[in-house]
PDB file of C-alpha atoms in Angstrom:
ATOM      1  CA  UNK H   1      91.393  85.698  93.815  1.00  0.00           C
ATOM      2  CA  UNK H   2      89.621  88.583  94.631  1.00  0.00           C
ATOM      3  CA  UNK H   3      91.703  92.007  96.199  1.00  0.00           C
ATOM      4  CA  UNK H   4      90.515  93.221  99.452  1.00  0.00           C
ATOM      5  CA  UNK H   5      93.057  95.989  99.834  1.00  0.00           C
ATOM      6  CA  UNK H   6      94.006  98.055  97.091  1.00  0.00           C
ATOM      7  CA  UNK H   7      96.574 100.708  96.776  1.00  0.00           C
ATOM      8  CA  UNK H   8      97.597 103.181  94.580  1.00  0.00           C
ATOM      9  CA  UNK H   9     100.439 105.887  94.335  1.00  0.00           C
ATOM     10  CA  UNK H  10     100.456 106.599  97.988  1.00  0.00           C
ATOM     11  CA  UNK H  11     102.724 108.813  99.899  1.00  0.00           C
ATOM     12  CA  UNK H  12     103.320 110.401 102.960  1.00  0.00           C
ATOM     13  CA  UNK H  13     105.539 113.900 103.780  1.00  0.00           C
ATOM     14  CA  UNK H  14     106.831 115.143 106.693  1.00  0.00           C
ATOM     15  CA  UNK H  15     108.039 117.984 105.940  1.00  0.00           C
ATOM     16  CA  UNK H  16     110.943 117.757 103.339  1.00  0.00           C
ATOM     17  CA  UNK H  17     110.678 113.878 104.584  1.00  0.00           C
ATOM     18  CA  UNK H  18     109.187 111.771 102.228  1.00  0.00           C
ATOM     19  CA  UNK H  19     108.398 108.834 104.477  1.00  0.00           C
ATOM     20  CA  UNK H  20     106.434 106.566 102.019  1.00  0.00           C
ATOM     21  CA  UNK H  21     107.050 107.592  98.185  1.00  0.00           C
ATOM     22  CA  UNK H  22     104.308 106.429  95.743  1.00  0.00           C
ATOM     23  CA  UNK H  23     103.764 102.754  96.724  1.00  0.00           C
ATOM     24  CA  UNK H  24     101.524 100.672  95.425  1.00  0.00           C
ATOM     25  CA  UNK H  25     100.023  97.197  95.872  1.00  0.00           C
ATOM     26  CA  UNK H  26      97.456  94.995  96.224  1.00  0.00           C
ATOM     27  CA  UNK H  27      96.368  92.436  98.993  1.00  0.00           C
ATOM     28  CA  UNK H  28      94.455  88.995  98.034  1.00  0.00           C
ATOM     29  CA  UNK H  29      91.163  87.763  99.945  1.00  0.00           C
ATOM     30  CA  UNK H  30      92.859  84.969 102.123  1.00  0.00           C
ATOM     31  CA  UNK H  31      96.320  85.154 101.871  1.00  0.00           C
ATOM     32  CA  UNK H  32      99.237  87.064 104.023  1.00  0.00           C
ATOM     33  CA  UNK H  33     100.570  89.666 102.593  1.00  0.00           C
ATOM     34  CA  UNK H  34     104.139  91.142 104.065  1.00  0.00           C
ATOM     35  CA  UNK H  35     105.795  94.491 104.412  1.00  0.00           C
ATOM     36  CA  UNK H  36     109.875  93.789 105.076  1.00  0.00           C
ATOM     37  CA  UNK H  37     111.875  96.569 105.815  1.00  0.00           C
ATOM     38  CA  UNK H  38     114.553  97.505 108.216  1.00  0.00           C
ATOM     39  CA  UNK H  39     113.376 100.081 110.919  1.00  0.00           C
ATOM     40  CA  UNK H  40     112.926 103.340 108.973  1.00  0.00           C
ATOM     41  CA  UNK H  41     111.708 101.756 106.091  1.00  0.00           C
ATOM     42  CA  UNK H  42     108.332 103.437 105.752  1.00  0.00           C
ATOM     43  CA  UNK H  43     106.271  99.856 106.588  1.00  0.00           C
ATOM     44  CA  UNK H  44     104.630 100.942 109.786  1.00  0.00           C
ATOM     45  CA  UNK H  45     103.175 104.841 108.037  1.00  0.00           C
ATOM     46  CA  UNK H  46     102.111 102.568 104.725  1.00  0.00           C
ATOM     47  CA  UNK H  47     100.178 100.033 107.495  1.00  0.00           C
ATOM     48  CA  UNK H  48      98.822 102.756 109.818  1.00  0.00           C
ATOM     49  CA  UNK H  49      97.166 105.236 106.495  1.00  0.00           C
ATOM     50  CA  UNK H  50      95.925 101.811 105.747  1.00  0.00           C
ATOM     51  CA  UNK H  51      94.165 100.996 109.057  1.00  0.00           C
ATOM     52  CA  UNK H  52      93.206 105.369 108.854  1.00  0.00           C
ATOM     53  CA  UNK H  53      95.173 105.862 111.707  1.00  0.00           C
ATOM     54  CA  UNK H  54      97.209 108.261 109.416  1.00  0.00           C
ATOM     55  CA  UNK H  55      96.407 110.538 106.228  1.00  0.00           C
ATOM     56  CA  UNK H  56      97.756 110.377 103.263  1.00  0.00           C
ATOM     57  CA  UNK H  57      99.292 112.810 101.352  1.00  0.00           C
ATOM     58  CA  UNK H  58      98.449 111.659  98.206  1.00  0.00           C
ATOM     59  CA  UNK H  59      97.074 108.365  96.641  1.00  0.00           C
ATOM     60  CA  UNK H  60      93.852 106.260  97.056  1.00  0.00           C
ATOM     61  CA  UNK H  61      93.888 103.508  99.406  1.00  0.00           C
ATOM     62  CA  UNK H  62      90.419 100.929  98.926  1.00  0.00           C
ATOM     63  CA  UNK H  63      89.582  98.376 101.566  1.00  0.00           C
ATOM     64  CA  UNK H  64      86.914  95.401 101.151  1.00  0.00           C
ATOM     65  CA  UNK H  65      86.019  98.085  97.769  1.00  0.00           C
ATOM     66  CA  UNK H  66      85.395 101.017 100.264  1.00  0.00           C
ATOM     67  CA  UNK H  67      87.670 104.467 100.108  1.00  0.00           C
ATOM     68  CA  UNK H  68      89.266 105.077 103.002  1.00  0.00           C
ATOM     69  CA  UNK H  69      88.726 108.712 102.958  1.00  0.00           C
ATOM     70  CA  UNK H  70      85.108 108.514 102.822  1.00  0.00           C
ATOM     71  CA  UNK H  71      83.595 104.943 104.645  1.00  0.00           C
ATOM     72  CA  UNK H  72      86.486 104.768 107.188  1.00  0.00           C
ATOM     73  CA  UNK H  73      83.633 104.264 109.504  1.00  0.00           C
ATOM     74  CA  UNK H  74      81.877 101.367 108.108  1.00  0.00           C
ATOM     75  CA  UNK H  75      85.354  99.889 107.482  1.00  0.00           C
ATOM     76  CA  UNK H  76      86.564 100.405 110.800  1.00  0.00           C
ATOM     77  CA  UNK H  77      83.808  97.504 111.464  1.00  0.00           C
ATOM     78  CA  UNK H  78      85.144  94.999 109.379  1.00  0.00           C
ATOM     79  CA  UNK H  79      88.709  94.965 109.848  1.00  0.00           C
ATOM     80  CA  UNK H  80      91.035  94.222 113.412  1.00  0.00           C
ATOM     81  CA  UNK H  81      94.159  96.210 114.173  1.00  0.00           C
ATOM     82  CA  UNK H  82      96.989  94.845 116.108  1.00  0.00           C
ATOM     83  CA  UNK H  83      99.367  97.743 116.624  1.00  0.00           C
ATOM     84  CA  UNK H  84     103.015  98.004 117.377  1.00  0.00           C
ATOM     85  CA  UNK H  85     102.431  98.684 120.972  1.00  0.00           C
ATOM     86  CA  UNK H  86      99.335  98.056 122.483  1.00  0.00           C
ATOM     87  CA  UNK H  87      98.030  99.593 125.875  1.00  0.00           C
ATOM     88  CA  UNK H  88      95.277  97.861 128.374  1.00  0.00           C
ATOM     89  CA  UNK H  89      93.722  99.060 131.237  1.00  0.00           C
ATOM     90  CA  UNK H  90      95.402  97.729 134.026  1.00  0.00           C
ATOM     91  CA  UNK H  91      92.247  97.446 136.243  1.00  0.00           C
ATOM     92  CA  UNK H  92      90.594  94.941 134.255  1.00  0.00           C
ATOM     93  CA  UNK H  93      91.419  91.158 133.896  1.00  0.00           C
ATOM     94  CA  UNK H  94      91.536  89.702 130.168  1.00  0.00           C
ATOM     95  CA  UNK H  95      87.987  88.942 130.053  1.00  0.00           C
ATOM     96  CA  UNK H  96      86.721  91.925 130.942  1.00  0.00           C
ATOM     97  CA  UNK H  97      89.119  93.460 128.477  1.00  0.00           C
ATOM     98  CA  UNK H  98      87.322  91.733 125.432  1.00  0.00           C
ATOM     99  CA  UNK H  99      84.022  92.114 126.991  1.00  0.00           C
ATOM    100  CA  UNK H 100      84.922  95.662 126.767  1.00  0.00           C
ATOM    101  CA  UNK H 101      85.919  95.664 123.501  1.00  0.00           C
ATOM    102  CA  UNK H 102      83.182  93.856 122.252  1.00  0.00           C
ATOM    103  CA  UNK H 103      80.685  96.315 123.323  1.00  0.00           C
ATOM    104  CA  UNK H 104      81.879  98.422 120.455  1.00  0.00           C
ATOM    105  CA  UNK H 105      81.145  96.195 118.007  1.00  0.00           C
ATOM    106  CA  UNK H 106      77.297  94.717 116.313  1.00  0.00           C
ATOM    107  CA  UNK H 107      79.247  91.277 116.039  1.00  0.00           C
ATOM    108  CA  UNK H 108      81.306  89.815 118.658  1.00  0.00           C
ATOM    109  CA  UNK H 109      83.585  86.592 119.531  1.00  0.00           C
ATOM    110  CA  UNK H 110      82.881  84.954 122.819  1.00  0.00           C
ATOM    111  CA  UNK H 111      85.738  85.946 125.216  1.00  0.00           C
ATOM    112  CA  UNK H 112      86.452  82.301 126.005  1.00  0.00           C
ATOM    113  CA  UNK H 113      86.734  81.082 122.593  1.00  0.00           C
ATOM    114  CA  UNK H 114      89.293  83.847 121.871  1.00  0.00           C
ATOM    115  CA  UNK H 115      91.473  83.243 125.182  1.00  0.00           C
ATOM    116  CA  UNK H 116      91.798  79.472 124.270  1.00  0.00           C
ATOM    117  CA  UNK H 117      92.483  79.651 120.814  1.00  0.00           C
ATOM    118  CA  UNK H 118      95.825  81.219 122.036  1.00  0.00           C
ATOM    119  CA  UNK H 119      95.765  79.283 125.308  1.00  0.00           C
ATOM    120  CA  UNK H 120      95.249  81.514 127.837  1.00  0.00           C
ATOM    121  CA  UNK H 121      92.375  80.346 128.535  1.00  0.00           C
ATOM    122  CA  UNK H 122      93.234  79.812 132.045  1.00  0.00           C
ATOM    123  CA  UNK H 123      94.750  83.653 132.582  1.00  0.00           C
ATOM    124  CA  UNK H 124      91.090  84.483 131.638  1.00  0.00           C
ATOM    125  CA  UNK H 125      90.879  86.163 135.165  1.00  0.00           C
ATOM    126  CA  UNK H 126      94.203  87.773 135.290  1.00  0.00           C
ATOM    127  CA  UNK H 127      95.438  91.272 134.735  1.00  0.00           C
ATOM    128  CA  UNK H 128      97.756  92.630 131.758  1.00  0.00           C
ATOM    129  CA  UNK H 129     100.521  93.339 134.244  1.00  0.00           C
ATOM    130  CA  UNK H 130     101.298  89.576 135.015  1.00  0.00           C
ATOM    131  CA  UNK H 131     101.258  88.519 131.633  1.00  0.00           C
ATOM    132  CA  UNK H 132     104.725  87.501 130.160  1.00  0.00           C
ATOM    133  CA  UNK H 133     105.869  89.157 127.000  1.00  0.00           C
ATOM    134  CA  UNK H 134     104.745  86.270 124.417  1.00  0.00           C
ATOM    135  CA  UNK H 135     101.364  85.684 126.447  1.00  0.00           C
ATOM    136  CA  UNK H 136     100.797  89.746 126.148  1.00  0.00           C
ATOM    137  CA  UNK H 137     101.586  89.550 122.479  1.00  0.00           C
ATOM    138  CA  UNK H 138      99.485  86.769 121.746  1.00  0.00           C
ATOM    139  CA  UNK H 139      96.813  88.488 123.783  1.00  0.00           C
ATOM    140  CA  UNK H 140      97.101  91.823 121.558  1.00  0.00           C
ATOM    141  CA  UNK H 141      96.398  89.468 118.110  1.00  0.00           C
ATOM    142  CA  UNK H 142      93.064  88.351 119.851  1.00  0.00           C
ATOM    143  CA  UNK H 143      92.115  91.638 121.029  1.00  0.00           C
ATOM    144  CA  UNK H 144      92.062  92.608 117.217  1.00  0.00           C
ATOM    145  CA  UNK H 145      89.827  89.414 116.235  1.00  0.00           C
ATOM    146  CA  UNK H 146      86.861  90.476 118.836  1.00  0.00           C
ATOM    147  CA  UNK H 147      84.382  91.782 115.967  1.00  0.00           C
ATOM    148  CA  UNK H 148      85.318  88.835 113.873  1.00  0.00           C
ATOM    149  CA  UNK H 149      87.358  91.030 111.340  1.00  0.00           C
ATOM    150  CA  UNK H 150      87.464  89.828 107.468  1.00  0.00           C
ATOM    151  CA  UNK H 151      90.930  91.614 107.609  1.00  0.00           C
ATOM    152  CA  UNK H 152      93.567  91.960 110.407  1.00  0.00           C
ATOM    153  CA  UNK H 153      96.408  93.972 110.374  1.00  0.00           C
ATOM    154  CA  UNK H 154      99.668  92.858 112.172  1.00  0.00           C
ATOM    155  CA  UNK H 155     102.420  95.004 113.027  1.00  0.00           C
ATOM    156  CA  UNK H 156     105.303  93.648 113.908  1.00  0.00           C
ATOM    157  CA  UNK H 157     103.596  90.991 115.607  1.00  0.00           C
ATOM    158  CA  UNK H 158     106.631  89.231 117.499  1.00  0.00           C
ATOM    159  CA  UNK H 159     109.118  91.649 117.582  1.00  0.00           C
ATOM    160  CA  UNK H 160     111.081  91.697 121.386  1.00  0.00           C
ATOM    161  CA  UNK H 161     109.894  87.582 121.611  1.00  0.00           C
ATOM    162  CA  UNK H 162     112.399  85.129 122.056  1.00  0.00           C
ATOM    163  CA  UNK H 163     112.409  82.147 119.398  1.00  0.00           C
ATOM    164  CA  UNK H 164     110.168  79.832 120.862  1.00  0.00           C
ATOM    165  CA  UNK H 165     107.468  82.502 121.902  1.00  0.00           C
ATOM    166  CA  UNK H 166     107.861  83.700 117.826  1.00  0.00           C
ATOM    167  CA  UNK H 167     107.121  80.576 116.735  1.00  0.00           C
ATOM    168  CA  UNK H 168     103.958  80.232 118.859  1.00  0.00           C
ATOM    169  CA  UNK H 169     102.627  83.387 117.282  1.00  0.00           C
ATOM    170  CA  UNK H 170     103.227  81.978 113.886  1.00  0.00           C
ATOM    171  CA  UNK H 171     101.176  79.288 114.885  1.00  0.00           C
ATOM    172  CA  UNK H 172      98.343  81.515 115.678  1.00  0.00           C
ATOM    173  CA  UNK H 173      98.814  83.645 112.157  1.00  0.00           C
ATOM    174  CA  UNK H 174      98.271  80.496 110.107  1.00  0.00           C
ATOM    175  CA  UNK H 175      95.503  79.484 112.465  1.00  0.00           C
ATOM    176  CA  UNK H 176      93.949  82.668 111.477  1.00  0.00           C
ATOM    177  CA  UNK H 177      94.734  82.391 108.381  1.00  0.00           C
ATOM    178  CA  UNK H 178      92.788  79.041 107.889  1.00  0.00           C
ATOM    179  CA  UNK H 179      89.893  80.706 109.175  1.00  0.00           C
ATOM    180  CA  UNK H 180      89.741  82.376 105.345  1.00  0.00           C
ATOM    181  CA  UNK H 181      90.713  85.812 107.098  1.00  0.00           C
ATOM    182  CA  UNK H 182      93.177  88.481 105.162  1.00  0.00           C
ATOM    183  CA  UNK H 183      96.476  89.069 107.186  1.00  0.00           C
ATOM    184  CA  UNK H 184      98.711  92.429 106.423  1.00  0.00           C
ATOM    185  CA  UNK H 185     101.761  91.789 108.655  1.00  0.00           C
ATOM    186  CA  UNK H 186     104.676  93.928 109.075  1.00  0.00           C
ATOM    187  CA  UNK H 187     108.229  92.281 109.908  1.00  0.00           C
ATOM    188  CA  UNK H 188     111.789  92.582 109.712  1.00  0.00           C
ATOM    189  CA  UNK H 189     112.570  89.275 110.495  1.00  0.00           C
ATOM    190  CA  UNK H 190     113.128  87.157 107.071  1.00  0.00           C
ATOM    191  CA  UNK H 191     112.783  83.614 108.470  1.00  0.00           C
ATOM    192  CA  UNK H 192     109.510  85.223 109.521  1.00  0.00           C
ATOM    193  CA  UNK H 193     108.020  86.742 105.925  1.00  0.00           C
ATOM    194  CA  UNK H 194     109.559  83.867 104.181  1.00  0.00           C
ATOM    195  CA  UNK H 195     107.183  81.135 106.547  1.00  0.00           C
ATOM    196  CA  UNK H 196     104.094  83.007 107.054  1.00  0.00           C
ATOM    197  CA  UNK H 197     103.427  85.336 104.125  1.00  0.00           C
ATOM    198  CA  UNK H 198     102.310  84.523 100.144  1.00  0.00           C
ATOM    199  CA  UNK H 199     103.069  87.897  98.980  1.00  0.00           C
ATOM    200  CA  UNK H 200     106.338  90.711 100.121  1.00  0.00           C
ATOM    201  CA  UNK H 201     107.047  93.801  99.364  1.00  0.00           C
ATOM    202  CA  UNK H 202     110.361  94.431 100.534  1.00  0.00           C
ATOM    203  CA  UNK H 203     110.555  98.466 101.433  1.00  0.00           C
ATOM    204  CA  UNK H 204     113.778 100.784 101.853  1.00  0.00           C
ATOM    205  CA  UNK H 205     113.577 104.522 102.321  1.00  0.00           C
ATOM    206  CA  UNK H 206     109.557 104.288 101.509  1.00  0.00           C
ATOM    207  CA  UNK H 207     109.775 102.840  98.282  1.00  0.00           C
ATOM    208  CA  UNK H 208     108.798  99.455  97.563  1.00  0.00           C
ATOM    209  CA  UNK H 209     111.918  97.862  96.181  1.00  0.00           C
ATOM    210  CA  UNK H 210     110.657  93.967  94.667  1.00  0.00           C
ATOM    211  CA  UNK H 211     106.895  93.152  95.226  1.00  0.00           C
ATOM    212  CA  UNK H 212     105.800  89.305  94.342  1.00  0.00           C
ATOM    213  CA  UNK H 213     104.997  85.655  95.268  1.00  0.00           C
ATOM    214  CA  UNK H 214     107.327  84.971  98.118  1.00  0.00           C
ATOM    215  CA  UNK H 215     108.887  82.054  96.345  1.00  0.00           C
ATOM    216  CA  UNK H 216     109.045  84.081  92.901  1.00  0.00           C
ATOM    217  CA  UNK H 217     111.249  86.631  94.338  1.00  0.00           C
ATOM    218  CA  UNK H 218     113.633  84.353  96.183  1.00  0.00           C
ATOM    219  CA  UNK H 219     113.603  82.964  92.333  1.00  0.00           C
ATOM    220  CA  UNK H 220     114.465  85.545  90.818  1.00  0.00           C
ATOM    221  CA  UNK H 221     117.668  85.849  92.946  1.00  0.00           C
ATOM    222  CA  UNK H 222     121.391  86.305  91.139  1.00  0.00           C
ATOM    223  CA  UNK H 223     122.217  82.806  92.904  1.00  0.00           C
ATOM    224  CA  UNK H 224     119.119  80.589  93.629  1.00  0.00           C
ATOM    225  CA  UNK H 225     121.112  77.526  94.606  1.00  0.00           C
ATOM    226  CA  UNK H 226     124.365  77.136  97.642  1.00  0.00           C
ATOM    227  CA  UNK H 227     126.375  74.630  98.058  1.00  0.00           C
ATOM    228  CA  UNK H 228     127.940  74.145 101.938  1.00  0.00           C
ATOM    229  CA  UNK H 229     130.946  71.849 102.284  1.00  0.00           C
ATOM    230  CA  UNK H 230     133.639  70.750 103.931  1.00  0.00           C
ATOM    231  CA  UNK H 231     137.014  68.771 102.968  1.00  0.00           C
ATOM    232  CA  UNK H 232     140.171  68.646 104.436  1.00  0.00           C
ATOM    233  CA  UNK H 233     141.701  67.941 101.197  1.00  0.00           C
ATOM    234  CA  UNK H 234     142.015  70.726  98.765  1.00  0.00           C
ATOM    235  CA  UNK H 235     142.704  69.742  95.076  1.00  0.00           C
ATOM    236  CA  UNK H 236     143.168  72.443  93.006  1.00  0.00           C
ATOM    237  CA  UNK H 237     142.540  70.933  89.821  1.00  0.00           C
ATOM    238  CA  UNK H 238     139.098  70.173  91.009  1.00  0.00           C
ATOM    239  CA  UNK H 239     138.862  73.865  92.170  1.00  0.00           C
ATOM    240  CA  UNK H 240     139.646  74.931  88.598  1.00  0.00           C
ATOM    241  CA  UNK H 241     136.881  73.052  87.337  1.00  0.00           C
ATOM    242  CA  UNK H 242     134.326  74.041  89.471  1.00  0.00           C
ATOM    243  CA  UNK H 243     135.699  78.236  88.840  1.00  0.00           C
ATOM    244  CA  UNK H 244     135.173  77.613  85.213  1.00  0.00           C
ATOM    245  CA  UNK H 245     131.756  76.616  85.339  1.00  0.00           C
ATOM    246  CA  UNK H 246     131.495  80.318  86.755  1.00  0.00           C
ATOM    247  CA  UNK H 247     129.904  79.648  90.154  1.00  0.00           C
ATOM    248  CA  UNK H 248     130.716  82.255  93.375  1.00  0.00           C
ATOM    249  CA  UNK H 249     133.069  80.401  95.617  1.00  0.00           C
ATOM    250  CA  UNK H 250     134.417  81.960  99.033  1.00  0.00           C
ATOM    251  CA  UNK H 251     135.719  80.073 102.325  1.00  0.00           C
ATOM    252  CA  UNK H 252     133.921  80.783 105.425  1.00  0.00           C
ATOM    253  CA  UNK H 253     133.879  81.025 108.886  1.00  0.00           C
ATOM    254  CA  UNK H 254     137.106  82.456 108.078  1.00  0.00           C
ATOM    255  CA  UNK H 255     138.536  78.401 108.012  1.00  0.00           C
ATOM    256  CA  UNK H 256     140.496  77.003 104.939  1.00  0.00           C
ATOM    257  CA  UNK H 257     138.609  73.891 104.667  1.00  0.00           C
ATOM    258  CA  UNK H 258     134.907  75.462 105.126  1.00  0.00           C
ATOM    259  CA  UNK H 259     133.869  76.294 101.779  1.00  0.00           C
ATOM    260  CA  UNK H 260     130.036  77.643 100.073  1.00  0.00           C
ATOM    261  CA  UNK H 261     129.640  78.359  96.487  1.00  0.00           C
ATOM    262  CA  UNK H 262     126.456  80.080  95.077  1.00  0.00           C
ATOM    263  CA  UNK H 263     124.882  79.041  91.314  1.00  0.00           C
ATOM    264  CA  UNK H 264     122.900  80.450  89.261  1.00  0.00           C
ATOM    265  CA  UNK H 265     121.607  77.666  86.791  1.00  0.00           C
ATOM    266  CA  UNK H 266     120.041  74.009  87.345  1.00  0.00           C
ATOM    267  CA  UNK H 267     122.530  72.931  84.933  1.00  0.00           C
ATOM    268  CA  UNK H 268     125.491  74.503  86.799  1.00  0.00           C
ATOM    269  CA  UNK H 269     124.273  73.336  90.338  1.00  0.00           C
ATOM    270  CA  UNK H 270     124.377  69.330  88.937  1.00  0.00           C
ATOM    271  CA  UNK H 271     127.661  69.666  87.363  1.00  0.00           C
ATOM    272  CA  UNK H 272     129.446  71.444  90.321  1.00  0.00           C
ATOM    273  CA  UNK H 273     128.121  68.519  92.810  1.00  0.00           C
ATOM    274  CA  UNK H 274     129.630  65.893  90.441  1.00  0.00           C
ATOM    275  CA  UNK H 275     133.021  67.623  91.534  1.00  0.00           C
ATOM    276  CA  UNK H 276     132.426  68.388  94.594  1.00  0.00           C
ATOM    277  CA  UNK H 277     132.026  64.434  95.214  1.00  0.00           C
ATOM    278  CA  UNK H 278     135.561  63.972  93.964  1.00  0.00           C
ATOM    279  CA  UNK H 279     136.502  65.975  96.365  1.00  0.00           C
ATOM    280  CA  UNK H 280     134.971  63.603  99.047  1.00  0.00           C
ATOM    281  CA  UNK H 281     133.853  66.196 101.113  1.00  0.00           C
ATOM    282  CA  UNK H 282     133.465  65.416 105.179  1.00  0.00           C
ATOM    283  CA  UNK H 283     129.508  67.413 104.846  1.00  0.00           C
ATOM    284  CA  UNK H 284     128.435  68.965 102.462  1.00  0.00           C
ATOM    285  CA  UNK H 285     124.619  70.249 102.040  1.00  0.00           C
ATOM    286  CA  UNK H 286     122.603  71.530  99.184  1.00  0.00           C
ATOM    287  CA  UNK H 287     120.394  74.849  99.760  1.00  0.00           C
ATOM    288  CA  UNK H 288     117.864  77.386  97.970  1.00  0.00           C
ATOM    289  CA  UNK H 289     118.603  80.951  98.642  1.00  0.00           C
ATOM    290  CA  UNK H 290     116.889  82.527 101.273  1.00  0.00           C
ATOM    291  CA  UNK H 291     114.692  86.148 101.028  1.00  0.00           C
ATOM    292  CA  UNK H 292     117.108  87.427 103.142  1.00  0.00           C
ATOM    293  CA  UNK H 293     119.994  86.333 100.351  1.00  0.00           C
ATOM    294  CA  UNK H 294     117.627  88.430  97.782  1.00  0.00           C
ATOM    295  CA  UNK H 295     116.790  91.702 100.240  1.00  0.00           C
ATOM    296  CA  UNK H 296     120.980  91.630 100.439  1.00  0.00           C
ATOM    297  CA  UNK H 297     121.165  91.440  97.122  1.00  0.00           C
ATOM    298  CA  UNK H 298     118.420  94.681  96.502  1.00  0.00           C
ATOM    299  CA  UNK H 299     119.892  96.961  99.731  1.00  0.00           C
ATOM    300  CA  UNK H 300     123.493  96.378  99.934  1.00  0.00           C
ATOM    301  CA  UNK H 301     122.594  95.064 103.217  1.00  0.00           C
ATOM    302  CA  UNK H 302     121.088  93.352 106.332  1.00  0.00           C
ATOM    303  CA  UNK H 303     118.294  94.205 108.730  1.00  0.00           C
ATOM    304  CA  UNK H 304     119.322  94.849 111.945  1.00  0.00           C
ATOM    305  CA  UNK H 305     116.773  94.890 114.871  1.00  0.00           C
TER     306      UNK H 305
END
């Protein structure tokens, strides 16, 4: 497929901070393409010299083939910007918000379709201020499609929501998505990057630590398989088997009968659950690891929000 975004050695300094340190990478027309970090990470400065919101201290940054430096302009036309916090004029109802906003623009969605698509169709009339936190999120998202952008930018679209309202959003990426539209999302929430997006790059410190297919870097993980189980009966010969075949095996939930064990081969994973079933566990379930197994695995450690 064809890149839209393009970028090349970038970095940003603040001082003797180096807050994003030569990264490079390249977005696909159509897909979703993820920046995962903790807080700190450098994902928000790489998104915002993106959008030109920021400049660069070095590298080259191309957008729909344009430079950055020199057609910001004419890209500022074609692209939609949701940004981490968003601010509205309080005087005006949502409507007259994207009325507003369209004004700006040569090309422009209707108002209405936008306000349905995320079903607030019926707050059309209403003000910012009485909006809950998920219906003001969902609001920002269609604030950024008004001049029917090829690319949007997302960042960190449904951080503060609670579950339900974060899945709704989702929702409204991949309906965006199947509109053939390019999404750039940041996120520190795996469950999130792991649904929504076709490429990561997982960030720490402003480096770029992995970059690939979602599912090829979850692959590439020490472990790619867990086993879950429980059994009240221990037998240790079993055990002995199942520690020779060289599998990670720990108790959990700090019970003596919970146990998981992590594999690394195909091969491994079959023989282990021959064992296991002489062991006629009470559960026992059979798992893939997750991206947040593999961003453990590259940090040392876990996101916190």
């Amino acid at each position: 497929m064809k890149n839209v975004i393009e970028v090349k050695n970038l970095t940003k300094k603040y001082g003797k901070l180096t807050a994003v340190d030569n990264v490079s990478f390249e977005v696909r027309k159509g897909e979703i393409f993820g920046l995962l970090g903790e807080n700190g990470a450098g994902k928000t400065t790489t998104l915002e010299i993106i959008e030109g919101l920021r400049k660069p201290t070095g590298g080259d940054v191309k957008i729909l083939g344009m430079d950055i430096k020199k057609d910001l302009s004419k890209i500022k036309k074609r692209v939609g910007v949701q940004l981490q916090s968003s601010a509205y004029y309080h005087y005006l109802n949502l409507k007259e918000i994207i009325d507003l906003f369209c004004s700006f623009y040569g090309t422009c969605v209707e108002s209405k379709e936008l306000l349905d698509m995320v079903e607030l169709g019926e707050k059309s009339y209403s003000y910012i201020g009485s909006l809950s936190s998920g219906q003001r999120q969902r609001f920002s998202i269609i604030a950024s499609l008004v001049n029917d952008p090829e690319i949007i930018f997302l960042d960190e679209p449904t951080t503060g929501l609670d579950p339900l309202a974060r899945r709704n959003l989702w929702e409204i990426i991949k309906k965006i998505k199947q509109q053939s539209k390019t999404i750039i999302l940041t996120t520190h929430y795996m469950e999130e990057a792991e649904l929504l997006c076709d490429h990561v790059a997982i960030m720490e410190r402003g480096r770029i630590l992995a970059l690939n297919e979602t599912h090829k870097l979850i692959e590439r993980a020490k472990y790619p398989y867990n086993i879950l189980f429980i059994a009240d009966k221990v037998d240790k010969k079993i055990f002995e088997k199942i520690t020779k075949l060289g599998p990670d095996i720990e108790n959990i939930f700090a019970k003596q009968n919970h146990f998981e064990i992590k594999i690394d081969t195909k091969e491994k994973l079959d023989k282990t659950l021959k064992l296991i079933q002489q062991l006629k566990p009470d559960i026992f379930t059979v798992g893939k690891t997750t991206l947040e197994d593999v961003f453990i695995e590259l940090t040392g450690k876990t996101i916190k929000e």
